[in-house]
Amino acid sequence: MTNRKKNTHRKTIIRIQRRGGVDNDSRIESAARTIIDAMFSRRMANTLRITIKLRATIQNASKETLGVAEFRDTSKGKTARSKHYTIQILRDMPLERQLSTLIHELKHIEQFTSGRLTVRETYKVIGWFWRHPGQTGQATKFPLGSIAWEKRPWEIEACKAQNEFAHLLGIRTRRDMYAEELAEMASNA
């Protein structure tokens, strides 16, 4: 009897869930794979399982929220952590905005998987724990609600990623999209 190794090669698993709206599922999945290939190491990417939910509203979020990345622990034991994440994106936005939001949320997943961004409770206070790239030692704690969204270092990094990776998907940068929207609002005023 020969001992055969089971096929141990894994690939990134991406599932799209959509309730209504325009069917851009294949374009969104293709974009996710393109960004993952550019943003993650091959080894890390092959351990990911990502569910992208296109929804009319984002659960447990403010009305201004366009997307959310969340960790889903599907591991059986207490020591192992799976790398299963869920991204929620508003389904009724234009495709270009959805793809830009996807880049932003994938950056958060990269921050989670690298251990640079975590959410946990210490001394009965839930907070964000952040490490800048290359930072060693203790992470900086930001209690929930203690810092405005636009000043959170992990959000600043995710916004920069939107500009950095937009060309890979053939879309405008976040900066250009917002400049155009502001100009349009000013002309309508």
Short mmCIF file of N, CA and C in Angstrom, two decimals:
data_model
loop_
_atom_site.label_atom_id
_atom_site.label_comp_id
_atom_site.label_asym_id
_atom_site.label_seq_id
_atom_site.Cartn_x
_atom_site.Cartn_y
_atom_site.Cartn_z
N MET A 1 0.84 -1.18 0.00
CA MET A 1 0.00 0.00 0.00
C MET A 1 0.89 1.24 0.00
N THR A 2 0.60 2.14 -0.88
CA THR A 2 1.39 3.37 -0.99
C THR A 2 0.77 4.48 -0.17
N ASN A 3 1.64 5.23 0.46
CA ASN A 3 1.15 6.41 1.17
C ASN A 3 1.08 7.57 0.20
N ARG A 4 -0.07 8.12 0.05
CA ARG A 4 -0.23 9.28 -0.82
C ARG A 4 -0.59 10.48 0.04
N LYS A 5 0.02 11.57 -0.30
CA LYS A 5 -0.35 12.81 0.37
C LYS A 5 -1.64 13.32 -0.23
N LYS A 6 -2.51 13.76 0.64
CA LYS A 6 -3.73 14.40 0.13
C LYS A 6 -3.35 15.73 -0.50
N ASN A 7 -4.15 16.17 -1.42
CA ASN A 7 -3.90 17.47 -2.04
C ASN A 7 -4.05 18.55 -0.98
N THR A 8 -2.94 19.13 -0.59
CA THR A 8 -2.95 20.13 0.48
C THR A 8 -2.96 21.55 -0.05
N HIS A 9 -3.00 21.71 -1.36
CA HIS A 9 -3.01 23.05 -1.94
C HIS A 9 -4.39 23.68 -1.74
N ARG A 10 -4.38 24.88 -1.22
CA ARG A 10 -5.62 25.61 -1.03
C ARG A 10 -5.60 26.84 -1.89
N LYS A 11 -6.76 27.32 -2.17
CA LYS A 11 -6.88 28.57 -2.93
C LYS A 11 -7.83 29.47 -2.18
N THR A 12 -7.73 30.74 -2.48
CA THR A 12 -8.65 31.71 -1.89
C THR A 12 -10.07 31.34 -2.27
N ILE A 13 -10.94 31.32 -1.28
CA ILE A 13 -12.35 31.02 -1.53
C ILE A 13 -13.12 32.33 -1.41
N ILE A 14 -13.83 32.69 -2.47
CA ILE A 14 -14.64 33.91 -2.46
C ILE A 14 -16.07 33.53 -2.83
N ARG A 15 -17.00 33.93 -1.99
CA ARG A 15 -18.42 33.71 -2.28
C ARG A 15 -19.11 35.07 -2.33
N ILE A 16 -20.01 35.23 -3.28
CA ILE A 16 -20.78 36.46 -3.41
C ILE A 16 -22.23 36.14 -3.05
N GLN A 17 -22.79 36.94 -2.16
CA GLN A 17 -24.21 36.81 -1.82
C GLN A 17 -24.88 38.13 -2.15
N ARG A 18 -25.93 38.06 -2.94
CA ARG A 18 -26.63 39.28 -3.35
C ARG A 18 -28.12 39.04 -3.23
N ARG A 19 -28.80 40.01 -2.65
CA ARG A 19 -30.27 39.98 -2.59
C ARG A 19 -30.78 41.14 -3.44
N GLY A 20 -31.19 40.83 -4.66
CA GLY A 20 -31.69 41.87 -5.55
C GLY A 20 -30.57 42.71 -6.11
N GLY A 21 -30.94 43.77 -6.81
CA GLY A 21 -29.94 44.66 -7.40
C GLY A 21 -29.36 44.11 -8.68
N VAL A 22 -28.39 44.84 -9.22
CA VAL A 22 -27.75 44.49 -10.49
C VAL A 22 -26.77 43.33 -10.27
N ASP A 23 -26.75 42.39 -11.20
CA ASP A 23 -25.87 41.22 -11.10
C ASP A 23 -24.48 41.56 -11.63
N ASN A 24 -23.62 42.08 -10.74
CA ASN A 24 -22.22 42.35 -11.07
C ASN A 24 -21.32 41.35 -10.36
N ASP A 25 -21.88 40.20 -9.98
CA ASP A 25 -21.16 39.25 -9.14
C ASP A 25 -19.83 38.81 -9.73
N SER A 26 -19.80 38.46 -11.00
CA SER A 26 -18.55 37.97 -11.60
C SER A 26 -17.50 39.08 -11.65
N ARG A 27 -17.92 40.31 -11.92
CA ARG A 27 -16.98 41.45 -11.95
C ARG A 27 -16.42 41.72 -10.55
N ILE A 28 -17.28 41.62 -9.55
CA ILE A 28 -16.83 41.86 -8.17
C ILE A 28 -15.88 40.76 -7.71
N GLU A 29 -16.20 39.51 -8.03
CA GLU A 29 -15.31 38.41 -7.65
C GLU A 29 -13.96 38.54 -8.36
N SER A 30 -13.98 38.86 -9.64
CA SER A 30 -12.74 39.04 -10.39
C SER A 30 -11.91 40.18 -9.79
N ALA A 31 -12.56 41.28 -9.43
CA ALA A 31 -11.87 42.42 -8.81
C ALA A 31 -11.26 42.01 -7.48
N ALA A 32 -12.01 41.25 -6.69
CA ALA A 32 -11.50 40.81 -5.39
C ALA A 32 -10.24 39.96 -5.57
N ARG A 33 -10.26 39.06 -6.53
CA ARG A 33 -9.09 38.21 -6.78
C ARG A 33 -7.88 39.04 -7.25
N THR A 34 -8.13 40.02 -8.10
CA THR A 34 -7.05 40.89 -8.59
C THR A 34 -6.41 41.65 -7.43
N ILE A 35 -7.23 42.22 -6.56
CA ILE A 35 -6.71 43.00 -5.43
C ILE A 35 -6.02 42.09 -4.42
N ILE A 36 -6.58 40.93 -4.15
CA ILE A 36 -5.95 39.99 -3.22
C ILE A 36 -4.57 39.59 -3.74
N ASP A 37 -4.47 39.31 -5.04
CA ASP A 37 -3.17 38.95 -5.63
C ASP A 37 -2.15 40.06 -5.45
N ALA A 38 -2.59 41.32 -5.54
CA ALA A 38 -1.67 42.45 -5.42
C ALA A 38 -1.37 42.81 -3.96
N MET A 39 -2.31 42.59 -3.07
CA MET A 39 -2.20 43.08 -1.70
C MET A 39 -1.63 42.05 -0.71
N PHE A 40 -1.92 40.78 -0.93
CA PHE A 40 -1.55 39.72 0.01
C PHE A 40 -0.41 38.88 -0.55
N SER A 41 0.34 38.27 0.35
CA SER A 41 1.31 37.27 -0.10
C SER A 41 0.52 36.06 -0.59
N ARG A 42 1.10 35.28 -1.48
CA ARG A 42 0.42 34.09 -2.00
C ARG A 42 0.05 33.14 -0.86
N ARG A 43 0.97 32.97 0.07
CA ARG A 43 0.73 32.07 1.20
C ARG A 43 -0.47 32.52 2.03
N MET A 44 -0.53 33.81 2.31
CA MET A 44 -1.66 34.34 3.10
C MET A 44 -2.95 34.26 2.30
N ALA A 45 -2.89 34.62 1.03
CA ALA A 45 -4.09 34.63 0.19
C ALA A 45 -4.71 33.24 0.10
N ASN A 46 -3.89 32.21 0.07
CA ASN A 46 -4.40 30.85 -0.07
C ASN A 46 -5.08 30.32 1.18
N THR A 47 -5.03 31.07 2.27
CA THR A 47 -5.71 30.63 3.49
C THR A 47 -7.03 31.38 3.72
N LEU A 48 -7.33 32.33 2.85
CA LEU A 48 -8.50 33.18 3.06
C LEU A 48 -9.79 32.55 2.54
N ARG A 49 -10.85 32.84 3.27
CA ARG A 49 -12.20 32.52 2.82
C ARG A 49 -13.00 33.80 3.05
N ILE A 50 -13.51 34.37 1.95
CA ILE A 50 -14.19 35.67 2.04
C ILE A 50 -15.58 35.56 1.45
N THR A 51 -16.55 36.02 2.22
CA THR A 51 -17.92 36.12 1.74
C THR A 51 -18.22 37.59 1.53
N ILE A 52 -18.62 37.96 0.31
CA ILE A 52 -18.97 39.34 0.00
C ILE A 52 -20.48 39.42 -0.12
N LYS A 53 -21.08 40.19 0.78
CA LYS A 53 -22.53 40.34 0.80
C LYS A 53 -22.90 41.71 0.24
N LEU A 54 -23.67 41.69 -0.82
CA LEU A 54 -24.18 42.93 -1.41
C LEU A 54 -25.59 43.14 -0.87
N ARG A 55 -25.77 44.19 -0.08
CA ARG A 55 -27.03 44.39 0.63
C ARG A 55 -27.56 45.80 0.41
N ALA A 56 -28.86 45.95 0.59
CA ALA A 56 -29.50 47.26 0.47
C ALA A 56 -29.06 48.18 1.60
N THR A 57 -28.83 47.61 2.78
CA THR A 57 -28.34 48.37 3.93
C THR A 57 -27.26 47.54 4.63
N ILE A 58 -26.38 48.22 5.34
CA ILE A 58 -25.33 47.54 6.11
C ILE A 58 -25.83 47.39 7.53
N GLN A 59 -25.82 46.16 8.04
CA GLN A 59 -26.29 45.90 9.39
C GLN A 59 -25.39 46.56 10.43
N ASN A 60 -26.01 47.11 11.47
CA ASN A 60 -25.29 47.70 12.60
C ASN A 60 -24.27 48.76 12.19
N ALA A 61 -24.63 49.58 11.22
CA ALA A 61 -23.71 50.64 10.76
C ALA A 61 -24.49 51.93 10.53
N SER A 62 -23.76 53.04 10.48
CA SER A 62 -24.41 54.33 10.24
C SER A 62 -24.83 54.42 8.77
N LYS A 63 -25.66 55.39 8.46
CA LYS A 63 -26.16 55.56 7.10
C LYS A 63 -25.06 55.96 6.11
N GLU A 64 -23.97 56.54 6.61
CA GLU A 64 -22.87 56.96 5.74
C GLU A 64 -21.95 55.79 5.37
N THR A 65 -22.10 54.66 6.04
CA THR A 65 -21.21 53.51 5.82
C THR A 65 -21.49 52.86 4.47
N LEU A 66 -20.43 52.70 3.68
CA LEU A 66 -20.56 52.07 2.35
C LEU A 66 -20.19 50.60 2.39
N GLY A 67 -19.40 50.20 3.38
CA GLY A 67 -18.98 48.81 3.49
C GLY A 67 -18.39 48.51 4.85
N VAL A 68 -18.34 47.22 5.17
CA VAL A 68 -17.81 46.77 6.46
C VAL A 68 -17.08 45.44 6.24
N ALA A 69 -15.93 45.27 6.88
CA ALA A 69 -15.21 43.99 6.88
C ALA A 69 -15.27 43.43 8.30
N GLU A 70 -15.64 42.16 8.41
CA GLU A 70 -15.78 41.54 9.73
C GLU A 70 -15.10 40.18 9.73
N PHE A 71 -14.54 39.82 10.87
CA PHE A 71 -13.95 38.51 11.08
C PHE A 71 -15.04 37.55 11.51
N ARG A 72 -15.05 36.37 10.92
CA ARG A 72 -16.00 35.33 11.33
C ARG A 72 -15.22 34.14 11.81
N ASP A 73 -15.28 33.85 13.09
CA ASP A 73 -14.53 32.72 13.64
C ASP A 73 -15.33 31.45 13.43
N THR A 74 -14.85 30.62 12.52
CA THR A 74 -15.53 29.34 12.25
C THR A 74 -14.67 28.17 12.71
N SER A 75 -13.64 28.45 13.51
CA SER A 75 -12.76 27.38 13.99
C SER A 75 -13.47 26.58 15.07
N LYS A 76 -13.08 25.34 15.20
CA LYS A 76 -13.70 24.44 16.18
C LYS A 76 -13.05 24.57 17.56
N GLY A 77 -11.75 24.83 17.60
CA GLY A 77 -11.05 24.87 18.87
C GLY A 77 -10.84 26.29 19.37
N LYS A 78 -10.25 26.39 20.54
CA LYS A 78 -10.02 27.70 21.15
C LYS A 78 -8.68 28.30 20.70
N THR A 79 -7.77 27.48 20.21
CA THR A 79 -6.45 28.00 19.86
C THR A 79 -6.32 28.37 18.39
N ALA A 80 -6.99 27.65 17.52
CA ALA A 80 -6.87 27.93 16.07
C ALA A 80 -7.90 28.96 15.66
N ARG A 81 -7.48 29.85 14.78
CA ARG A 81 -8.41 30.84 14.23
C ARG A 81 -8.53 30.60 12.74
N SER A 82 -9.75 30.55 12.28
CA SER A 82 -9.92 30.45 10.83
C SER A 82 -9.70 31.83 10.23
N LYS A 83 -9.54 31.88 8.94
CA LYS A 83 -9.40 33.17 8.25
C LYS A 83 -10.60 33.36 7.35
N HIS A 84 -11.77 33.35 7.98
CA HIS A 84 -13.01 33.55 7.24
C HIS A 84 -13.52 34.96 7.58
N TYR A 85 -13.69 35.76 6.53
CA TYR A 85 -14.11 37.14 6.70
C TYR A 85 -15.37 37.39 5.88
N THR A 86 -16.15 38.33 6.35
CA THR A 86 -17.34 38.76 5.63
C THR A 86 -17.20 40.24 5.31
N ILE A 87 -17.45 40.60 4.07
CA ILE A 87 -17.48 42.00 3.65
C ILE A 87 -18.91 42.31 3.25
N GLN A 88 -19.46 43.38 3.81
CA GLN A 88 -20.77 43.86 3.39
C GLN A 88 -20.57 45.15 2.60
N ILE A 89 -21.21 45.22 1.44
CA ILE A 89 -21.12 46.41 0.59
C ILE A 89 -22.53 46.77 0.16
N LEU A 90 -22.81 48.08 0.10
CA LEU A 90 -24.11 48.52 -0.39
C LEU A 90 -24.28 48.11 -1.85
N ARG A 91 -25.36 47.43 -2.16
CA ARG A 91 -25.53 46.87 -3.51
C ARG A 91 -26.03 47.88 -4.53
N ASP A 92 -26.65 48.97 -4.08
CA ASP A 92 -27.27 49.91 -5.00
C ASP A 92 -26.35 51.07 -5.40
N MET A 93 -25.08 51.01 -5.00
CA MET A 93 -24.11 52.02 -5.42
C MET A 93 -23.67 51.70 -6.85
N PRO A 94 -23.13 52.68 -7.57
CA PRO A 94 -22.55 52.38 -8.88
C PRO A 94 -21.42 51.35 -8.72
N LEU A 95 -21.18 50.55 -9.75
CA LEU A 95 -20.16 49.51 -9.69
C LEU A 95 -18.79 50.07 -9.32
N GLU A 96 -18.43 51.23 -9.87
CA GLU A 96 -17.13 51.82 -9.57
C GLU A 96 -16.98 52.09 -8.07
N ARG A 97 -18.02 52.58 -7.44
CA ARG A 97 -17.99 52.86 -5.99
C ARG A 97 -17.93 51.54 -5.21
N GLN A 98 -18.65 50.51 -5.69
CA GLN A 98 -18.59 49.21 -5.03
C GLN A 98 -17.17 48.65 -5.07
N LEU A 99 -16.52 48.77 -6.22
CA LEU A 99 -15.16 48.24 -6.36
C LEU A 99 -14.17 49.02 -5.49
N SER A 100 -14.34 50.32 -5.41
CA SER A 100 -13.48 51.13 -4.55
C SER A 100 -13.68 50.75 -3.08
N THR A 101 -14.92 50.54 -2.69
CA THR A 101 -15.23 50.11 -1.32
C THR A 101 -14.65 48.72 -1.06
N LEU A 102 -14.71 47.85 -2.05
CA LEU A 102 -14.14 46.50 -1.93
C LEU A 102 -12.64 46.58 -1.64
N ILE A 103 -11.92 47.45 -2.34
CA ILE A 103 -10.48 47.63 -2.09
C ILE A 103 -10.27 48.04 -0.62
N HIS A 104 -11.06 49.00 -0.17
CA HIS A 104 -10.95 49.52 1.20
C HIS A 104 -11.14 48.38 2.21
N GLU A 105 -12.19 47.59 2.02
CA GLU A 105 -12.50 46.53 2.98
C GLU A 105 -11.48 45.38 2.89
N LEU A 106 -10.96 45.10 1.71
CA LEU A 106 -9.91 44.08 1.60
C LEU A 106 -8.65 44.53 2.33
N LYS A 107 -8.38 45.83 2.35
CA LYS A 107 -7.23 46.33 3.11
C LYS A 107 -7.42 46.05 4.59
N HIS A 108 -8.65 46.21 5.08
CA HIS A 108 -8.91 45.89 6.49
C HIS A 108 -8.68 44.40 6.75
N ILE A 109 -9.07 43.55 5.81
CA ILE A 109 -8.83 42.11 5.99
C ILE A 109 -7.33 41.84 6.02
N GLU A 110 -6.57 42.53 5.18
CA GLU A 110 -5.11 42.38 5.23
C GLU A 110 -4.58 42.81 6.59
N GLN A 111 -5.13 43.89 7.15
CA GLN A 111 -4.71 44.35 8.48
C GLN A 111 -5.07 43.32 9.56
N PHE A 112 -6.25 42.72 9.45
CA PHE A 112 -6.67 41.69 10.41
C PHE A 112 -5.76 40.46 10.31
N THR A 113 -5.55 39.96 9.09
CA THR A 113 -4.79 38.71 8.92
C THR A 113 -3.33 38.87 9.32
N SER A 114 -2.78 40.06 9.15
CA SER A 114 -1.38 40.29 9.53
C SER A 114 -1.25 40.56 11.03
N GLY A 115 -2.37 40.67 11.73
CA GLY A 115 -2.33 40.91 13.17
C GLY A 115 -2.11 42.36 13.54
N ARG A 116 -2.15 43.25 12.56
CA ARG A 116 -1.91 44.67 12.86
C ARG A 116 -3.16 45.35 13.39
N LEU A 117 -4.34 44.80 13.12
CA LEU A 117 -5.60 45.38 13.60
C LEU A 117 -6.43 44.28 14.24
N THR A 118 -6.81 44.50 15.48
CA THR A 118 -7.69 43.56 16.18
C THR A 118 -8.69 44.34 17.00
N VAL A 119 -9.76 43.67 17.35
CA VAL A 119 -10.75 44.24 18.25
C VAL A 119 -10.86 43.26 19.42
N ARG A 120 -10.67 43.78 20.62
CA ARG A 120 -10.81 42.90 21.78
C ARG A 120 -11.15 43.71 23.02
N GLU A 121 -11.50 42.99 24.06
CA GLU A 121 -11.88 43.63 25.32
C GLU A 121 -10.74 43.48 26.32
N THR A 122 -10.36 44.60 26.92
CA THR A 122 -9.40 44.57 28.02
C THR A 122 -9.94 45.44 29.14
N TYR A 123 -9.87 44.96 30.32
CA TYR A 123 -10.38 45.69 31.50
C TYR A 123 -11.82 46.17 31.27
N LYS A 124 -12.61 45.29 30.68
CA LYS A 124 -14.03 45.53 30.41
C LYS A 124 -14.30 46.68 29.46
N VAL A 125 -13.29 47.05 28.68
CA VAL A 125 -13.45 48.10 27.67
C VAL A 125 -13.09 47.50 26.31
N ILE A 126 -14.04 47.53 25.37
CA ILE A 126 -13.79 47.03 24.03
C ILE A 126 -13.03 48.11 23.25
N GLY A 127 -12.02 47.68 22.53
CA GLY A 127 -11.24 48.66 21.78
C GLY A 127 -10.57 48.07 20.57
N TRP A 128 -10.09 48.97 19.71
CA TRP A 128 -9.29 48.61 18.54
C TRP A 128 -7.84 48.60 18.98
N PHE A 129 -7.09 47.60 18.54
CA PHE A 129 -5.66 47.53 18.81
C PHE A 129 -4.95 47.61 17.47
N TRP A 130 -4.05 48.58 17.33
CA TRP A 130 -3.44 48.89 16.04
C TRP A 130 -1.92 48.89 16.15
N ARG A 131 -1.28 48.27 15.16
CA ARG A 131 0.17 48.33 15.00
C ARG A 131 0.46 48.91 13.62
N HIS A 132 1.27 49.96 13.57
CA HIS A 132 1.72 50.50 12.29
C HIS A 132 2.62 49.48 11.62
N PRO A 133 2.76 49.51 10.30
CA PRO A 133 3.67 48.57 9.63
C PRO A 133 5.07 48.66 10.24
N GLY A 134 5.61 47.52 10.61
CA GLY A 134 6.95 47.47 11.19
C GLY A 134 6.99 47.70 12.69
N GLN A 135 5.86 48.08 13.29
CA GLN A 135 5.84 48.34 14.73
C GLN A 135 5.98 47.04 15.49
N THR A 136 6.83 47.03 16.49
CA THR A 136 6.97 45.87 17.36
C THR A 136 6.52 46.26 18.76
N GLY A 137 6.32 45.26 19.58
CA GLY A 137 5.89 45.55 20.95
C GLY A 137 4.39 45.69 21.04
N GLN A 138 3.97 46.33 22.10
CA GLN A 138 2.55 46.45 22.40
C GLN A 138 1.83 47.31 21.36
N ALA A 139 0.62 46.85 20.99
CA ALA A 139 -0.20 47.61 20.06
C ALA A 139 -0.83 48.81 20.78
N THR A 140 -1.18 49.83 20.01
CA THR A 140 -1.83 51.01 20.56
C THR A 140 -3.32 50.73 20.65
N LYS A 141 -3.90 51.00 21.82
CA LYS A 141 -5.33 50.74 22.02
C LYS A 141 -6.12 52.02 21.80
N PHE A 142 -7.22 51.89 21.04
CA PHE A 142 -8.17 52.97 20.82
C PHE A 142 -9.54 52.46 21.28
N PRO A 143 -10.02 52.89 22.45
CA PRO A 143 -11.36 52.45 22.87
C PRO A 143 -12.40 52.82 21.81
N LEU A 144 -13.40 51.95 21.62
CA LEU A 144 -14.44 52.22 20.62
C LEU A 144 -15.03 53.60 20.83
N GLY A 145 -15.16 54.35 19.77
CA GLY A 145 -15.75 55.68 19.83
C GLY A 145 -14.82 56.78 20.31
N SER A 146 -13.56 56.44 20.57
CA SER A 146 -12.64 57.45 21.12
C SER A 146 -11.95 58.29 20.05
N ILE A 147 -12.06 57.88 18.79
CA ILE A 147 -11.35 58.60 17.73
C ILE A 147 -12.25 58.64 16.49
N ALA A 148 -12.29 59.81 15.87
CA ALA A 148 -13.13 59.99 14.69
C ALA A 148 -12.67 59.07 13.55
N TRP A 149 -13.61 58.63 12.71
CA TRP A 149 -13.32 57.69 11.63
C TRP A 149 -12.16 58.16 10.77
N GLU A 150 -12.19 59.43 10.35
CA GLU A 150 -11.17 59.93 9.42
C GLU A 150 -9.79 60.08 10.06
N LYS A 151 -9.69 59.92 11.39
CA LYS A 151 -8.40 60.03 12.08
C LYS A 151 -7.85 58.68 12.51
N ARG A 152 -8.61 57.61 12.29
CA ARG A 152 -8.14 56.28 12.67
C ARG A 152 -7.03 55.86 11.70
N PRO A 153 -5.87 55.47 12.21
CA PRO A 153 -4.75 55.14 11.32
C PRO A 153 -5.05 53.99 10.36
N TRP A 154 -5.84 53.01 10.79
CA TRP A 154 -6.18 51.89 9.90
C TRP A 154 -7.12 52.32 8.79
N GLU A 155 -7.97 53.33 9.05
CA GLU A 155 -8.86 53.86 8.00
C GLU A 155 -8.07 54.71 7.01
N ILE A 156 -7.12 55.48 7.52
CA ILE A 156 -6.26 56.29 6.65
C ILE A 156 -5.50 55.37 5.69
N GLU A 157 -4.97 54.26 6.22
CA GLU A 157 -4.24 53.31 5.39
C GLU A 157 -5.16 52.66 4.35
N ALA A 158 -6.40 52.33 4.74
CA ALA A 158 -7.35 51.72 3.80
C ALA A 158 -7.76 52.71 2.70
N CYS A 159 -7.91 53.97 3.06
CA CYS A 159 -8.23 55.00 2.04
C CYS A 159 -7.07 55.16 1.06
N LYS A 160 -5.84 55.11 1.55
CA LYS A 160 -4.68 55.18 0.66
C LYS A 160 -4.66 53.98 -0.29
N ALA A 161 -5.05 52.82 0.21
CA ALA A 161 -5.10 51.61 -0.62
C ALA A 161 -6.11 51.78 -1.75
N GLN A 162 -7.23 52.45 -1.48
CA GLN A 162 -8.21 52.70 -2.53
C GLN A 162 -7.57 53.47 -3.68
N ASN A 163 -6.75 54.45 -3.37
CA ASN A 163 -6.07 55.23 -4.42
C ASN A 163 -4.96 54.42 -5.08
N GLU A 164 -4.25 53.63 -4.29
CA GLU A 164 -3.10 52.88 -4.78
C GLU A 164 -3.49 51.76 -5.75
N PHE A 165 -4.60 51.07 -5.47
CA PHE A 165 -4.97 49.88 -6.26
C PHE A 165 -6.07 50.14 -7.28
N ALA A 166 -6.61 51.34 -7.36
CA ALA A 166 -7.71 51.65 -8.29
C ALA A 166 -7.33 51.34 -9.73
N HIS A 167 -6.10 51.65 -10.11
CA HIS A 167 -5.68 51.44 -11.51
C HIS A 167 -5.75 49.97 -11.92
N LEU A 168 -5.59 49.05 -10.96
CA LEU A 168 -5.65 47.62 -11.28
C LEU A 168 -7.04 47.20 -11.76
N LEU A 169 -8.05 47.95 -11.33
CA LEU A 169 -9.43 47.63 -11.71
C LEU A 169 -9.95 48.57 -12.78
N GLY A 170 -9.12 49.53 -13.20
CA GLY A 170 -9.54 50.48 -14.22
C GLY A 170 -10.60 51.44 -13.75
N ILE A 171 -10.53 51.81 -12.45
CA ILE A 171 -11.50 52.76 -11.90
C ILE A 171 -10.77 54.01 -11.44
N ARG A 172 -11.55 55.07 -11.21
CA ARG A 172 -10.96 56.31 -10.69
C ARG A 172 -10.55 56.11 -9.24
N THR A 173 -9.60 56.93 -8.81
CA THR A 173 -9.18 56.86 -7.41
C THR A 173 -10.28 57.42 -6.53
N ARG A 174 -10.20 57.10 -5.27
CA ARG A 174 -11.16 57.60 -4.28
C ARG A 174 -11.15 59.13 -4.29
N ARG A 175 -9.95 59.67 -4.37
CA ARG A 175 -9.76 61.12 -4.38
C ARG A 175 -10.51 61.75 -5.55
N ASP A 176 -10.39 61.16 -6.75
CA ASP A 176 -11.07 61.69 -7.94
C ASP A 176 -12.58 61.56 -7.85
N MET A 177 -13.06 60.44 -7.30
CA MET A 177 -14.52 60.25 -7.17
C MET A 177 -15.13 61.30 -6.27
N TYR A 178 -14.48 61.53 -5.12
CA TYR A 178 -15.03 62.51 -4.18
C TYR A 178 -14.91 63.93 -4.71
N ALA A 179 -13.84 64.25 -5.43
CA ALA A 179 -13.69 65.59 -6.01
C ALA A 179 -14.81 65.85 -7.01
N GLU A 180 -15.13 64.84 -7.82
CA GLU A 180 -16.21 64.99 -8.80
C GLU A 180 -17.57 65.16 -8.11
N GLU A 181 -17.82 64.39 -7.06
CA GLU A 181 -19.07 64.50 -6.33
C GLU A 181 -19.22 65.87 -5.67
N LEU A 182 -18.14 66.38 -5.09
CA LEU A 182 -18.19 67.70 -4.47
C LEU A 182 -18.45 68.80 -5.50
N ALA A 183 -17.80 68.67 -6.66
CA ALA A 183 -18.02 69.67 -7.73
C ALA A 183 -19.46 69.61 -8.22
N GLU A 184 -20.00 68.42 -8.32
CA GLU A 184 -21.41 68.26 -8.77
C GLU A 184 -22.36 68.86 -7.75
N MET A 185 -22.10 68.62 -6.45
CA MET A 185 -22.97 69.18 -5.41
C MET A 185 -22.90 70.70 -5.41
N ALA A 186 -21.71 71.25 -5.63
CA ALA A 186 -21.53 72.71 -5.65
C ALA A 186 -22.27 73.32 -6.83
N SER A 187 -22.26 72.67 -7.97
CA SER A 187 -22.95 73.22 -9.15
C SER A 187 -24.46 73.13 -9.01
N ASN A 188 -24.96 72.17 -8.22
CA ASN A 188 -26.40 72.03 -7.99
C ASN A 188 -26.92 72.96 -6.90
N ALA A 189 -26.01 73.54 -6.14
CA ALA A 189 -26.43 74.38 -5.00
C ALA A 189 -26.88 75.76 -5.43
#
